[in-house]
Amino acid sequence: MPNKKKRKRGLETEQSKYDEPPTSDKTSDIPKNFKRLLLANKFKKQVVNNSKMNKDTSQKVQRIPGESFLGFSRRLDDHMRPDILKAMKEGTSAKDKTKRFREKLKEKKKAKIKKLMEEVNIKDFDDFKDKIKFGEIVQAPPSLTVIPKKRNHLKKDSSKEKKMNQLNFANKRIIAEERERKRDPNNRKKKPQRCSKCNTKILACD
């Protein structure tokens, strides 16, 4: 049965191809964001492994049998010195950054204030004084171009209105009647006519 054996071999080769790990061509259709996530995860694992290795090396520093305490402390200092220097550098760099940042802020504030002073151009009181020469004669006083507001007139009118409002209704009626009587021409007193001959009143002349 040679044909059956060939078929089996062909099937086994095909199955082995499917079971093989994917090549670079097969992973090319993966999205870029997913690739970045995979790389980030791999990097995190490497960092964790390195930190574990460092911890293991620090824990391995032990006192050798027969070693003096002074020798062990020196060896421990030599082993820990790089980490101590690194921590000190990080602390000083952070302090320097904050110091530089504050200095930059101060410089910016000073520059802003200086710019404002230049824009405003503040002068002394002496600069606003009129410089009059000796013997100079003034021809006329300064003319006012602005018309003054009629404040006094308005105040008088308002005070009159207040007084009128304070009067009661009876007083208002009396004042109104008096005004009407004065305005009526029939109520006015006629002046007596004088005679042209004797210069006396007409009533007495007859």
Coordinates of C-alpha atoms in Angstrom, one line a residue:
M1 CA 0.0 0.0 0.0
P2 CA 2.5 2.6 -1.1
N3 CA -0.1 5.3 -1.9
K4 CA -1.6 5.3 1.6
K5 CA 1.8 5.8 3.1
K6 CA 2.5 8.7 0.8
R7 CA -0.8 10.3 1.8
K8 CA -0.1 9.9 5.5
R9 CA 3.3 11.5 5.1
G10 CA 1.7 14.4 3.2
L11 CA -0.8 14.9 6.0
E12 CA 1.8 14.8 8.7
T13 CA 3.9 17.4 6.8
E14 CA 0.9 19.7 6.4
Q15 CA 0.0 19.3 10.1
S16 CA 3.6 20.0 11.1
K17 CA 3.5 23.2 9.0
Y18 CA 0.3 24.4 10.8
D19 CA 1.9 23.7 14.2
E20 CA 5.0 25.7 13.5
P21 CA 5.5 29.2 15.2
P22 CA 4.4 32.1 13.0
T23 CA 7.0 33.8 10.9
S24 CA 7.5 37.6 10.6
D25 CA 5.3 37.7 7.5
K26 CA 2.4 36.1 9.4
T27 CA 2.7 38.7 12.2
S28 CA 2.9 41.6 9.9
D29 CA -0.9 42.0 9.9
I30 CA -1.0 42.6 13.7
P31 CA -2.0 46.2 14.5
K32 CA 0.8 48.6 15.6
N33 CA -0.9 49.4 18.9
F34 CA -1.0 45.8 19.9
K35 CA 2.7 45.4 19.0
R36 CA 3.5 48.3 21.2
L37 CA 1.6 46.7 24.1
L38 CA 3.6 43.5 23.6
L39 CA 6.9 45.3 23.6
A40 CA 6.0 47.3 26.7
N41 CA 5.0 44.2 28.5
K42 CA 8.3 42.6 27.6
F43 CA 10.2 45.6 28.8
K44 CA 8.4 45.6 32.1
K45 CA 9.3 41.9 32.6
Q46 CA 13.0 42.7 31.9
V47 CA 13.0 45.6 34.5
V48 CA 11.4 43.4 37.1
N49 CA 13.9 40.6 36.5
N50 CA 16.8 43.1 36.7
S51 CA 15.5 44.5 40.0
K52 CA 15.1 40.9 41.3
M53 CA 18.7 40.2 40.3
N54 CA 19.9 43.3 42.1
K55 CA 18.0 42.3 45.2
D56 CA 19.5 38.8 45.1
T57 CA 23.0 40.1 44.7
S58 CA 22.5 42.5 47.7
Q59 CA 21.1 39.7 49.8
K60 CA 24.1 37.4 48.8
V61 CA 26.5 39.8 50.5
Q62 CA 27.1 37.9 53.7
R63 CA 29.9 37.6 56.2
I64 CA 32.4 35.0 55.3
P65 CA 33.4 32.6 58.1
G66 CA 36.5 33.9 59.8
E67 CA 36.1 37.4 58.4
S68 CA 36.5 40.3 60.8
F69 CA 33.6 42.7 61.3
L70 CA 35.7 45.6 60.0
G71 CA 36.5 43.8 56.8
F72 CA 32.9 42.8 56.3
S73 CA 31.7 46.4 56.7
R74 CA 34.2 47.7 54.2
R75 CA 33.2 45.1 51.7
L76 CA 29.6 45.9 52.3
D77 CA 30.3 49.7 51.8
D78 CA 32.1 49.0 48.5
H79 CA 29.2 46.9 47.3
M80 CA 26.6 49.5 48.2
R81 CA 28.5 52.6 47.2
P82 CA 27.2 52.8 43.6
D83 CA 23.6 52.7 44.8
I84 CA 24.2 55.4 47.4
L85 CA 25.9 57.7 44.9
K86 CA 23.0 57.1 42.4
A87 CA 20.4 58.0 45.1
M88 CA 22.4 61.1 46.1
K89 CA 22.6 62.3 42.5
E90 CA 18.9 61.9 41.9
G91 CA 18.2 63.9 45.1
T92 CA 20.5 66.7 44.1
S93 CA 19.2 66.8 40.5
A94 CA 15.6 67.2 41.7
K95 CA 16.6 70.0 44.1
D96 CA 18.6 71.7 41.3
K97 CA 15.5 71.5 39.0
T98 CA 13.2 73.1 41.5
K99 CA 15.8 75.8 42.2
R100 CA 16.2 76.6 38.5
F101 CA 12.5 76.6 38.0
R102 CA 12.0 79.2 40.8
E103 CA 14.8 81.3 39.5
K104 CA 13.2 81.3 36.0
L105 CA 9.9 82.4 37.5
K106 CA 11.5 85.3 39.3
E107 CA 13.3 86.4 36.2
K108 CA 10.0 86.3 34.2
K109 CA 8.2 88.4 36.8
K110 CA 11.0 91.0 36.8
A111 CA 11.0 91.2 33.1
K112 CA 7.2 91.6 33.0
I113 CA 7.3 94.4 35.6
K114 CA 10.1 96.1 33.7
K115 CA 8.0 96.0 30.5
L116 CA 5.0 97.4 32.2
M117 CA 7.0 100.3 33.6
E118 CA 8.4 101.1 30.2
E119 CA 4.9 101.0 28.6
V120 CA 3.4 103.3 31.3
N121 CA 6.5 105.5 31.3
I122 CA 5.9 106.9 34.8
K123 CA 7.3 110.4 35.2
D124 CA 8.0 112.5 38.3
F125 CA 5.8 115.4 39.4
D126 CA 8.4 117.9 38.3
D127 CA 8.0 116.8 34.6
F128 CA 4.3 118.0 34.7
K129 CA 5.2 121.5 35.9
D130 CA 4.9 124.4 33.4
K131 CA 8.3 125.9 32.8
I132 CA 7.7 129.7 32.8
K133 CA 10.5 132.0 31.7
F134 CA 11.4 135.1 33.7
G135 CA 9.4 138.2 32.6
E136 CA 6.9 136.2 30.6
I137 CA 3.4 137.9 30.6
V138 CA 0.2 136.0 30.4
Q139 CA -2.3 137.5 28.0
A140 CA -5.6 135.9 29.2
P141 CA -6.8 133.2 31.6
P142 CA -7.4 129.7 30.2
S143 CA -10.7 129.3 28.3
L144 CA -13.0 126.5 29.5
T145 CA -14.3 124.4 26.6
V146 CA -16.4 122.1 28.7
I147 CA -19.9 123.3 29.5
P148 CA -20.7 123.1 33.2
K149 CA -23.7 120.9 34.1
K150 CA -26.9 122.5 35.3
R151 CA -26.9 120.9 38.7
N152 CA -28.1 123.8 40.8
H153 CA -31.2 124.4 38.6
L154 CA -32.2 120.7 38.9
K155 CA -31.7 120.8 42.6
K156 CA -34.0 123.9 42.9
D157 CA -36.7 122.2 40.8
S158 CA -36.5 119.1 42.9
S159 CA -36.8 121.0 46.2
K160 CA -39.9 122.8 44.9
E161 CA -41.5 119.6 43.9
K162 CA -40.8 118.1 47.3
K163 CA -42.4 121.1 49.1
M164 CA -45.5 120.9 46.9
N165 CA -45.9 117.3 47.6
Q166 CA -45.6 117.9 51.3
L167 CA -48.7 120.2 51.2
N168 CA -52.0 118.6 51.9
F169 CA -54.9 118.5 49.5
A170 CA -56.7 121.4 51.1
N171 CA -53.8 123.8 50.8
K172 CA -53.3 122.8 47.2
R173 CA -56.9 123.6 46.5
I174 CA -56.7 127.0 48.1
I175 CA -53.5 127.9 46.1
A176 CA -55.2 126.8 42.9
E177 CA -58.3 129.0 43.6
E178 CA -56.1 132.0 44.4
R179 CA -54.2 131.5 41.1
E180 CA -57.5 131.3 39.1
R181 CA -58.8 134.5 40.8
K182 CA -55.7 136.4 39.8
R183 CA -55.8 135.2 36.3
D184 CA -59.5 136.2 35.7
P185 CA -59.6 139.7 34.1
N186 CA -63.1 140.5 35.6
N187 CA -61.9 140.2 39.1
R188 CA -59.1 142.8 38.6
K189 CA -59.8 146.3 40.1
K190 CA -60.3 149.0 37.4
K191 CA -58.3 152.1 37.9
P192 CA -60.4 155.3 38.2
Q193 CA -60.4 157.6 35.2
R194 CA -59.4 161.2 35.7
C195 CA -60.9 164.3 34.0
S196 CA -58.8 166.1 31.6
K197 CA -60.0 169.6 32.7
C198 CA -59.8 169.5 36.4
N199 CA -57.5 166.5 36.8
T200 CA -59.9 164.8 39.2
K201 CA -61.7 161.5 39.2
I202 CA -64.7 161.2 36.9
L203 CA -67.0 160.2 39.7
A204 CA -66.1 163.3 41.8
C205 CA -66.0 165.6 38.7
D206 CA -69.7 165.3 37.9

